[in-house]
Amino acid sequence: MIRTLTGKVSGIFGSTVILDVNGIGFEVICSRSVLSSCTQDSTAKIVTSLQFSEAGAVIYGFASEREREFFLRITGVKGVGGRTAIALLSEMPVDSILQAISTADVAALSRVPGIGKKTAERLCFELKNIAELRTLGGSDDIPEKADTAESVIAALLSLGFSRLDAGGVINLLRAAHGESFDALNEEDLLRLALKELHR
């Protein structure tokens, strides 16, 4: 199993990153948070999941173990494949998806390309307990940090940024700061998010 890949970014095409690992080019279909942090010719470490289907083997890439774990939970739902799951993670940050599922917000989930009403309803039903726990890849502090992240996302939306950009920059900052992300307050997180968005 390929759990992580580290190499040079030799190309970015849509949602696919070509990662040169010791002369071998891997195609990795990535979440938006990964795409936001990758630049041509830079070195990147991507958390990965190798999936098999009738079409063959596909490697999916994530900014964190939490994203990967949630991807695996999503693809465990009938009718949700890897590409649909990665589209969901690219459209909304994990905390927003958990919120939508816990409140049965079918409309929000249905706005994601590839997810219809029935699939959205199935996600809400089958993952409701996971959404209530809100502890994927984290500790008991996640609800508080989720509230902080959601508050900053709401602030960015009020400033005119799209939910896709707002959620993507929060995931980018979470991946970049690691454990220190949990220590950021709303003011610091908003300042860092605006700095990234204005680059």
Coordinates of N, CA and C in Angstrom, one line a residue:
M1 N 0.8 -1.2 0.0 CA 0.0 0.0 0.0 C 0.9 1.2 0.0
I2 N 0.5 2.2 -0.8 CA 1.2 3.5 -0.9 C 0.6 4.5 0.1
R3 N 1.2 4.8 1.2 CA 0.6 5.7 2.2 C 1.0 7.1 2.0
T4 N 2.3 7.4 1.6 CA 2.7 8.8 1.3 C 3.6 8.7 0.1
L5 N 3.7 9.8 -0.6 CA 4.7 10.0 -1.7 C 5.3 11.4 -1.5
T6 N 6.7 11.4 -1.6 CA 7.4 12.6 -1.6 C 8.3 12.8 -2.8
G7 N 8.1 13.9 -3.5 CA 8.9 14.1 -4.7 C 8.8 15.4 -5.3
K8 N 9.2 15.6 -6.5 CA 9.2 16.9 -7.2 C 7.9 17.0 -8.0
V9 N 7.2 18.1 -7.9 CA 6.0 18.3 -8.7 C 6.4 18.7 -10.2
S10 N 6.2 17.7 -11.1 CA 6.6 18.0 -12.5 C 5.5 18.4 -13.4
G11 N 4.3 18.4 -12.8 CA 3.2 18.9 -13.6 C 1.9 19.0 -12.8
I12 N 1.0 19.9 -13.1 CA -0.3 20.0 -12.5 C -1.4 20.1 -13.6
F13 N -2.2 19.2 -13.7 CA -3.2 19.2 -14.7 C -4.6 19.0 -14.1
G14 N -5.4 20.1 -14.0 CA -6.7 20.0 -13.3 C -6.5 19.6 -11.9
S15 N -7.1 18.5 -11.5 CA -7.0 18.0 -10.1 C -5.9 16.9 -10.0
T16 N -5.1 16.7 -11.1 CA -4.0 15.7 -11.0 C -2.6 16.4 -10.9
V17 N -1.9 15.9 -9.9 CA -0.5 16.3 -9.7 C 0.4 15.2 -10.2
I18 N 1.4 15.5 -11.0 CA 2.4 14.5 -11.5 C 3.6 14.7 -10.5
L19 N 3.8 13.7 -9.7 CA 4.9 13.7 -8.7 C 6.0 12.8 -9.1
D20 N 7.2 13.4 -9.4 CA 8.4 12.7 -9.8 C 9.1 12.2 -8.5
V21 N 9.0 10.9 -8.3 CA 9.7 10.2 -7.1 C 10.8 9.4 -7.6
N22 N 12.0 9.9 -7.4 CA 13.2 9.2 -7.9 C 13.1 8.7 -9.3
G23 N 12.6 9.6 -10.2 CA 12.6 9.3 -11.6 C 11.3 8.6 -12.1
I24 N 10.4 8.3 -11.2 CA 9.2 7.6 -11.5 C 8.0 8.7 -11.3
G25 N 7.3 8.9 -12.4 CA 6.2 9.9 -12.3 C 4.9 9.2 -11.9
F26 N 4.4 9.7 -10.8 CA 3.1 9.2 -10.3 C 2.0 10.2 -10.5
E27 N 0.9 9.7 -11.1 CA -0.3 10.6 -11.2 C -1.1 10.5 -10.0
V28 N -1.3 11.6 -9.3 CA -2.1 11.6 -8.1 C -3.3 12.6 -8.2
I29 N -4.5 12.1 -8.1 CA -5.7 12.9 -8.1 C -5.9 13.5 -6.7
C30 N -5.8 14.8 -6.6 CA -5.6 15.4 -5.3 C -6.9 16.3 -4.9
S31 N -7.0 16.4 -3.5 CA -8.0 17.3 -3.0 C -7.5 18.8 -3.2
R32 N -8.4 19.7 -3.1 CA -8.1 21.1 -3.4 C -7.0 21.6 -2.4
S33 N -7.0 21.1 -1.2 CA -6.0 21.6 -0.2 C -4.6 21.2 -0.7
V34 N -4.4 20.1 -1.3 CA -3.1 19.6 -1.9 C -2.8 20.5 -3.0
L35 N -3.7 20.7 -3.9 CA -3.5 21.5 -5.1 C -3.1 22.9 -4.8
S36 N -3.7 23.5 -3.7 CA -3.4 24.8 -3.3 C -1.9 25.0 -2.8
S37 N -1.4 23.9 -2.3 CA 0.0 23.9 -1.8 C 1.1 23.5 -2.7
C38 N 0.7 23.0 -3.9 CA 1.7 22.5 -4.9 C 2.0 23.5 -5.9
T39 N 3.2 23.7 -6.3 CA 3.7 24.5 -7.4 C 4.6 23.8 -8.2
Q40 N 4.7 24.2 -9.5 CA 5.6 23.5 -10.4 C 7.0 23.5 -9.9
D41 N 7.7 22.3 -10.0 CA 9.1 22.1 -9.6 C 9.3 22.2 -8.1
S42 N 8.3 22.3 -7.3 CA 8.5 22.3 -5.8 C 8.5 20.8 -5.3
T43 N 9.0 20.7 -4.1 CA 9.0 19.3 -3.5 C 7.7 19.2 -2.6
A44 N 7.0 18.1 -2.8 CA 5.8 18.0 -2.0 C 5.7 16.6 -1.4
K45 N 5.1 16.5 -0.2 CA 4.8 15.3 0.4 C 3.3 15.1 0.5
I46 N 2.8 14.1 -0.1 CA 1.3 13.9 -0.2 C 0.9 12.6 0.4
V47 N -0.1 12.7 1.3 CA -0.7 11.6 1.9 C -1.6 10.9 0.9
T48 N -1.5 9.6 0.7 CA -2.1 9.0 -0.4 C -3.0 7.8 0.0
S49 N -3.8 7.4 -1.0 CA -4.6 6.1 -0.9 C -4.7 5.5 -2.3
L50 N -4.3 4.3 -2.4 CA -4.3 3.6 -3.7 C -5.6 2.8 -3.7
Q51 N -6.4 3.1 -4.8 CA -7.7 2.5 -4.9 C -7.8 1.8 -6.2
F52 N -8.5 0.7 -6.2 CA -8.7 -0.2 -7.4 C -10.2 -0.2 -7.8
S53 N -10.4 -0.1 -9.1 CA -11.7 -0.3 -9.7 C -11.6 -1.0 -11.0
E54 N -12.7 -1.1 -11.7 CA -12.7 -1.7 -13.0 C -11.9 -1.0 -14.0
A55 N -11.7 0.3 -13.8 CA -10.9 1.2 -14.7 C -9.4 1.0 -14.4
G56 N -9.1 0.4 -13.3 CA -7.7 0.2 -13.0 C -7.3 0.9 -11.6
A57 N -6.0 1.0 -11.4 CA -5.5 1.6 -10.1 C -5.5 3.1 -10.2
V58 N -5.9 3.8 -9.1 CA -5.8 5.2 -9.1 C -5.2 5.6 -7.7
I59 N -4.3 6.6 -7.7 CA -3.8 7.1 -6.5 C -4.5 8.5 -6.2
Y60 N -5.0 8.6 -5.0 CA -5.6 9.8 -4.5 C -4.8 10.5 -3.5
G61 N -4.7 11.8 -3.5 CA -3.8 12.5 -2.6 C -4.5 13.5 -1.7
F62 N -4.0 13.6 -0.5 CA -4.6 14.4 0.6 C -3.5 15.2 1.3
A63 N -4.0 16.3 2.0 CA -3.1 17.2 2.7 C -2.8 16.7 4.1
S64 N -3.6 15.7 4.6 CA -3.5 15.2 6.0 C -4.1 13.8 6.1
E65 N -3.7 13.1 7.2 CA -4.2 11.8 7.5 C -5.8 11.9 7.7
R66 N -6.2 13.1 8.3 CA -7.6 13.3 8.6 C -8.4 13.3 7.3
E67 N -7.9 14.0 6.3 CA -8.6 14.0 5.0 C -8.6 12.6 4.4
R68 N -7.5 11.9 4.5 CA -7.4 10.5 3.9 C -8.4 9.6 4.6
E69 N -8.5 9.7 5.9 CA -9.4 8.8 6.7 C -10.9 9.1 6.3
F70 N -11.2 10.4 6.2 CA -12.5 10.8 5.8 C -12.9 10.3 4.4
F71 N -11.9 10.4 3.5 CA -12.1 9.9 2.1 C -12.4 8.4 2.1
L72 N -11.7 7.6 3.0 CA -12.0 6.2 3.1 C -13.4 5.9 3.6
R73 N -13.8 6.8 4.6 CA -15.2 6.6 5.1 C -16.2 6.9 4.0
I74 N -16.0 8.0 3.3 CA -16.9 8.4 2.2 C -17.1 7.3 1.2
T75 N -15.9 6.8 0.7 CA -16.0 5.7 -0.3 C -16.5 4.4 0.2
G76 N -16.7 4.3 1.5 CA -17.4 3.1 2.0 C -18.9 3.2 1.9
V77 N -19.4 4.3 1.4 CA -20.9 4.5 1.2 C -21.2 4.0 -0.2
K78 N -22.2 3.2 -0.3 CA -22.6 2.7 -1.6 C -22.9 3.8 -2.6
G79 N -22.3 3.7 -3.8 CA -22.6 4.6 -4.8 C -21.6 5.8 -4.9
V80 N -20.7 5.8 -3.9 CA -19.7 6.9 -3.9 C -18.3 6.4 -4.2
G81 N -17.8 6.7 -5.3 CA -16.5 6.3 -5.7 C -15.4 7.3 -5.3
G82 N -14.2 7.0 -5.7 CA -13.0 7.8 -5.3 C -13.1 9.2 -5.9
R83 N -13.5 9.3 -7.2 CA -13.6 10.7 -7.8 C -14.7 11.5 -7.2
T84 N -15.8 10.9 -6.9 CA -16.8 11.7 -6.2 C -16.4 12.1 -4.9
A85 N -15.7 11.3 -4.1 CA -15.2 11.6 -2.8 C -14.2 12.7 -2.8
I86 N -13.3 12.7 -3.8 CA -12.3 13.7 -3.9 C -12.9 15.0 -4.3
A87 N -14.0 15.0 -5.1 CA -14.7 16.2 -5.5 C -15.4 16.8 -4.3
L88 N -15.9 16.0 -3.4 CA -16.5 16.5 -2.2 C -15.5 17.2 -1.3
L89 N -14.3 16.6 -1.2 CA -13.3 17.2 -0.4 C -12.7 18.4 -1.0
S90 N -12.8 18.5 -2.3 CA -12.4 19.7 -3.0 C -13.4 20.9 -2.9
E91 N -14.6 20.5 -2.8 CA -15.7 21.5 -2.7 C -15.9 22.1 -1.3
M92 N -15.7 21.2 -0.3 CA -15.9 21.6 1.1 C -14.9 21.0 2.0
P93 N -14.4 21.8 3.0 CA -13.5 21.2 4.0 C -14.2 20.2 4.8
V94 N -13.4 19.3 5.4 CA -13.9 18.2 6.2 C -14.9 18.6 7.2
D95 N -14.6 19.7 8.0 CA -15.5 20.2 9.0 C -16.9 20.6 8.5
S96 N -16.8 21.2 7.3 CA -18.1 21.6 6.7 C -18.9 20.4 6.2
I97 N -18.2 19.4 5.7 CA -18.9 18.2 5.3 C -19.6 17.5 6.5
L98 N -18.8 17.4 7.6 CA -19.3 16.8 8.8 C -20.6 17.6 9.3
Q99 N -20.5 18.9 9.2 CA -21.6 19.8 9.7 C -22.8 19.5 8.8
A100 N -22.6 19.4 7.5 CA -23.7 19.2 6.6 C -24.4 17.8 6.8
I101 N -23.5 16.8 7.1 CA -24.0 15.5 7.3 C -24.8 15.4 8.7
S102 N -24.2 16.0 9.7 CA -24.9 16.0 11.0 C -26.2 16.7 11.1
T103 N -26.4 17.7 10.2 CA -27.6 18.5 10.1 C -28.5 18.0 9.0
A104 N -28.1 16.9 8.3 CA -28.8 16.4 7.1 C -29.1 17.5 6.1
D105 N -28.0 18.3 5.8 CA -28.1 19.4 4.8 C -27.9 18.8 3.4
V106 N -28.9 18.1 2.9 CA -28.9 17.5 1.6 C -28.6 18.4 0.5
A107 N -29.1 19.6 0.6 CA -29.0 20.7 -0.5 C -27.5 21.0 -0.6
A108 N -26.8 21.2 0.5 CA -25.4 21.6 0.4 C -24.5 20.5 -0.2
L109 N -24.8 19.2 0.2 CA -24.1 18.1 -0.4 C -24.4 17.9 -1.9
S110 N -25.6 18.2 -2.2 CA -26.1 18.0 -3.6 C -25.5 18.9 -4.6
R111 N -24.9 20.0 -4.1 CA -24.3 21.0 -5.0 C -22.9 20.6 -5.5
V112 N -22.4 19.5 -4.8 CA -21.1 19.0 -5.3 C -21.3 18.2 -6.5
P113 N -20.4 18.4 -7.6 CA -20.6 17.7 -8.8 C -20.5 16.2 -8.6
G114 N -21.4 15.4 -9.1 CA -21.4 14.0 -9.0 C -22.2 13.4 -7.8
I115 N -22.7 14.3 -7.0 CA -23.6 13.9 -5.9 C -25.0 14.4 -6.1
G116 N -25.9 13.4 -6.3 CA -27.3 13.8 -6.5 C -28.0 13.7 -5.1
K117 N -29.3 14.0 -5.1 CA -30.1 14.0 -3.9 C -30.0 12.7 -3.2
K118 N -30.2 11.6 -3.9 CA -30.2 10.3 -3.2 C -28.9 9.9 -2.6
T119 N -27.8 10.3 -3.3 CA -26.5 10.0 -2.8 C -26.2 10.8 -1.5
A120 N -26.7 12.1 -1.6 CA -26.5 13.0 -0.4 C -27.3 12.5 0.8
E121 N -28.5 12.0 0.5 CA -29.3 11.4 1.6 C -28.6 10.2 2.2
R122 N -28.0 9.4 1.3 CA -27.3 8.2 1.8 C -26.1 8.5 2.7
L123 N -25.4 9.6 2.2 CA -24.2 10.0 3.0 C -24.7 10.5 4.4
C124 N -25.8 11.3 4.5 CA -26.3 11.7 5.7 C -26.7 10.6 6.6
F125 N -27.3 9.6 6.1 CA -27.8 8.5 6.9 C -26.7 7.6 7.4
E126 N -25.8 7.2 6.4 CA -24.7 6.2 6.8 C -23.6 6.8 7.6
L127 N -23.4 8.1 7.5 CA -22.2 8.8 8.2 C -22.7 9.7 9.3
K128 N -23.9 9.6 9.7 CA -24.4 10.5 10.7 C -23.7 10.3 12.0
N129 N -23.4 9.1 12.5 CA -22.7 8.9 13.7 C -21.3 9.4 13.7
I130 N -20.6 9.3 12.5 CA -19.3 9.8 12.4 C -19.3 11.3 12.5
A131 N -20.3 12.0 11.9 CA -20.4 13.4 11.9 C -20.7 13.9 13.3
E132 N -21.4 13.2 14.1 CA -21.7 13.6 15.5 C -20.5 13.5 16.3
L133 N -19.6 12.5 16.1 CA -18.4 12.4 16.8 C -17.4 13.5 16.5
R134 N -17.3 13.8 15.2 CA -16.3 14.8 14.7 C -14.9 14.6 15.2
T135 N -14.4 13.4 15.2 CA -13.1 13.1 15.8 C -12.2 12.4 14.8
L136 N -12.5 12.5 13.5 CA -11.7 11.8 12.5 C -10.3 12.3 12.6
G137 N -9.3 11.5 12.9 CA -7.9 11.9 12.9 C -7.5 12.9 13.9
G138 N -8.3 13.1 14.9 CA -8.0 14.2 15.9 C -8.3 13.8 17.3
S139 N -8.4 14.8 18.1 CA -8.6 14.6 19.6 C -9.9 15.3 20.0
D140 N -10.1 15.3 21.3 CA -11.3 15.9 21.9 C -11.4 17.4 21.6
D141 N -10.3 18.0 21.2 CA -10.3 19.4 20.9 C -10.8 19.8 19.6
I142 N -11.2 18.8 18.8 CA -11.6 19.1 17.4 C -12.9 20.0 17.3
P143 N -13.9 19.7 18.2 CA -15.1 20.5 18.0 C -14.8 22.0 18.2
E144 N -13.9 22.4 19.2 CA -13.6 23.8 19.4 C -12.8 24.3 18.2
K145 N -11.9 23.6 17.6 CA -11.1 24.1 16.5 C -12.0 24.1 15.2
A146 N -13.0 23.2 15.2 CA -13.9 23.2 14.0 C -14.7 24.5 14.1
D147 N -15.1 24.9 15.3 CA -15.9 26.1 15.4 C -15.0 27.3 15.0
T148 N -13.8 27.3 15.3 CA -12.8 28.4 14.9 C -12.7 28.4 13.4
A149 N -12.5 27.3 12.8 CA -12.3 27.2 11.4 C -13.6 27.7 10.7
E150 N -14.8 27.2 11.2 CA -16.0 27.6 10.6 C -16.3 29.1 10.7
S151 N -15.9 29.7 11.8 CA -16.0 31.1 12.0 C -15.2 31.9 11.0
V152 N -14.0 31.4 10.8 CA -13.1 32.1 9.8 C -13.6 31.9 8.4
I153 N -14.1 30.7 8.1 CA -14.7 30.5 6.8 C -15.9 31.4 6.6
A154 N -16.7 31.6 7.6 CA -17.9 32.5 7.5 C -17.4 33.9 7.3
A155 N -16.3 34.3 7.9 CA -15.8 35.7 7.8 C -15.3 35.9 6.3
L156 N -14.6 34.8 5.8 CA -14.1 34.9 4.4 C -15.3 35.0 3.4
L157 N -16.3 34.3 3.7 CA -17.5 34.3 2.8 C -18.1 35.7 2.8
S158 N -18.1 36.3 4.0 CA -18.7 37.7 4.1 C -17.8 38.7 3.4
L159 N -16.6 38.4 3.2 CA -15.6 39.3 2.5 C -15.7 39.0 1.0
G160 N -16.5 38.1 0.5 CA -16.7 37.9 -0.9 C -15.9 36.7 -1.5
F161 N -15.2 35.9 -0.7 CA -14.6 34.7 -1.2 C -15.6 33.6 -1.3
S162 N -15.3 32.7 -2.2 CA -16.2 31.5 -2.4 C -15.9 30.5 -1.3
R163 N -16.9 29.6 -1.0 CA -16.7 28.6 0.0 C -15.6 27.6 -0.4
L164 N -15.4 27.4 -1.7 CA -14.3 26.6 -2.2 C -13.0 27.1 -1.9
D165 N -12.8 28.4 -2.1 CA -11.5 29.1 -1.7 C -11.3 29.2 -0.2
A166 N -12.4 29.5 0.5 CA -12.3 29.6 1.9 C -11.9 28.3 2.6
G167 N -12.6 27.2 2.2 CA -12.4 25.9 2.7 C -11.0 25.4 2.3
G168 N -10.6 25.7 1.1 CA -9.3 25.3 0.6 C -8.1 25.9 1.4
V169 N -8.3 27.2 1.7 CA -7.1 27.9 2.4 C -7.0 27.4 3.8
I170 N -8.2 27.1 4.4 CA -8.2 26.5 5.8 C -7.5 25.2 5.8
N171 N -7.8 24.3 4.9 CA -7.1 23.0 4.8 C -5.6 23.2 4.5
L172 N -5.3 24.1 3.7 CA -3.9 24.4 3.4 C -3.1 24.8 4.7
L173 N -3.7 25.7 5.4 CA -3.1 26.2 6.7 C -3.0 25.1 7.7
R174 N -4.0 24.2 7.7 CA -4.0 23.1 8.7 C -2.9 22.1 8.3
A175 N -2.7 21.9 7.0 CA -1.6 21.0 6.6 C -0.2 21.7 6.9
A176 N -0.1 23.0 6.6 CA 1.2 23.7 6.8 C 1.6 23.8 8.2
H177 N 0.7 24.0 9.1 CA 1.0 24.3 10.5 C 1.0 23.0 11.4
G178 N 0.4 21.9 10.9 CA 0.4 20.7 11.7 C -0.2 20.9 13.0
E179 N 0.4 20.4 14.1 CA -0.1 20.4 15.4 C -0.3 21.9 15.9
S180 N 0.5 22.8 15.5 CA 0.4 24.2 15.9 C -0.9 24.9 15.4
F181 N -1.6 24.3 14.4 CA -2.8 24.8 13.9 C -3.8 25.0 15.0
D182 N -3.9 24.0 15.9 CA -4.9 24.0 17.0 C -4.7 25.2 17.9
A183 N -3.5 25.8 18.0 CA -3.2 26.9 18.9 C -3.6 28.2 18.3
L184 N -4.0 28.2 17.0 CA -4.3 29.5 16.3 C -5.7 30.0 16.8
N185 N -5.9 31.2 17.1 CA -7.2 31.8 17.4 C -7.8 32.3 16.1
E186 N -9.0 32.8 16.2 CA -9.8 33.2 15.0 C -9.0 34.4 14.3
E187 N -8.5 35.3 15.1 CA -7.9 36.5 14.5 C -6.6 36.1 13.7
D188 N -5.8 35.2 14.3 CA -4.6 34.8 13.7 C -4.9 33.9 12.4
L189 N -5.9 33.0 12.6 CA -6.2 32.2 11.5 C -6.8 33.0 10.3
L190 N -7.6 34.0 10.6 CA -8.1 34.9 9.5 C -7.0 35.6 8.8
R191 N -6.1 36.2 9.6 CA -5.0 36.9 9.1 C -4.1 36.0 8.1
L192 N -3.8 34.8 8.6 CA -3.0 33.9 7.7 C -3.8 33.5 6.5
A193 N -5.1 33.3 6.6 CA -5.9 32.9 5.5 C -6.0 34.0 4.4
L194 N -6.1 35.3 4.9 CA -6.1 36.4 3.9 C -4.8 36.6 3.3
K195 N -3.7 36.4 4.0 CA -2.4 36.5 3.4 C -2.2 35.5 2.3
E196 N -2.7 34.2 2.5 CA -2.6 33.2 1.4 C -3.5 33.5 0.3
L197 N -4.7 34.0 0.5 CA -5.7 34.2 -0.6 C -5.2 35.4 -1.4
H198 N -4.4 36.3 -0.9 CA -4.0 37.5 -1.6 C -2.7 37.3 -2.3
R199 N -2.1 36.1 -2.2 CA -0.8 35.9 -2.9 C -1.0 35.8 -4.4

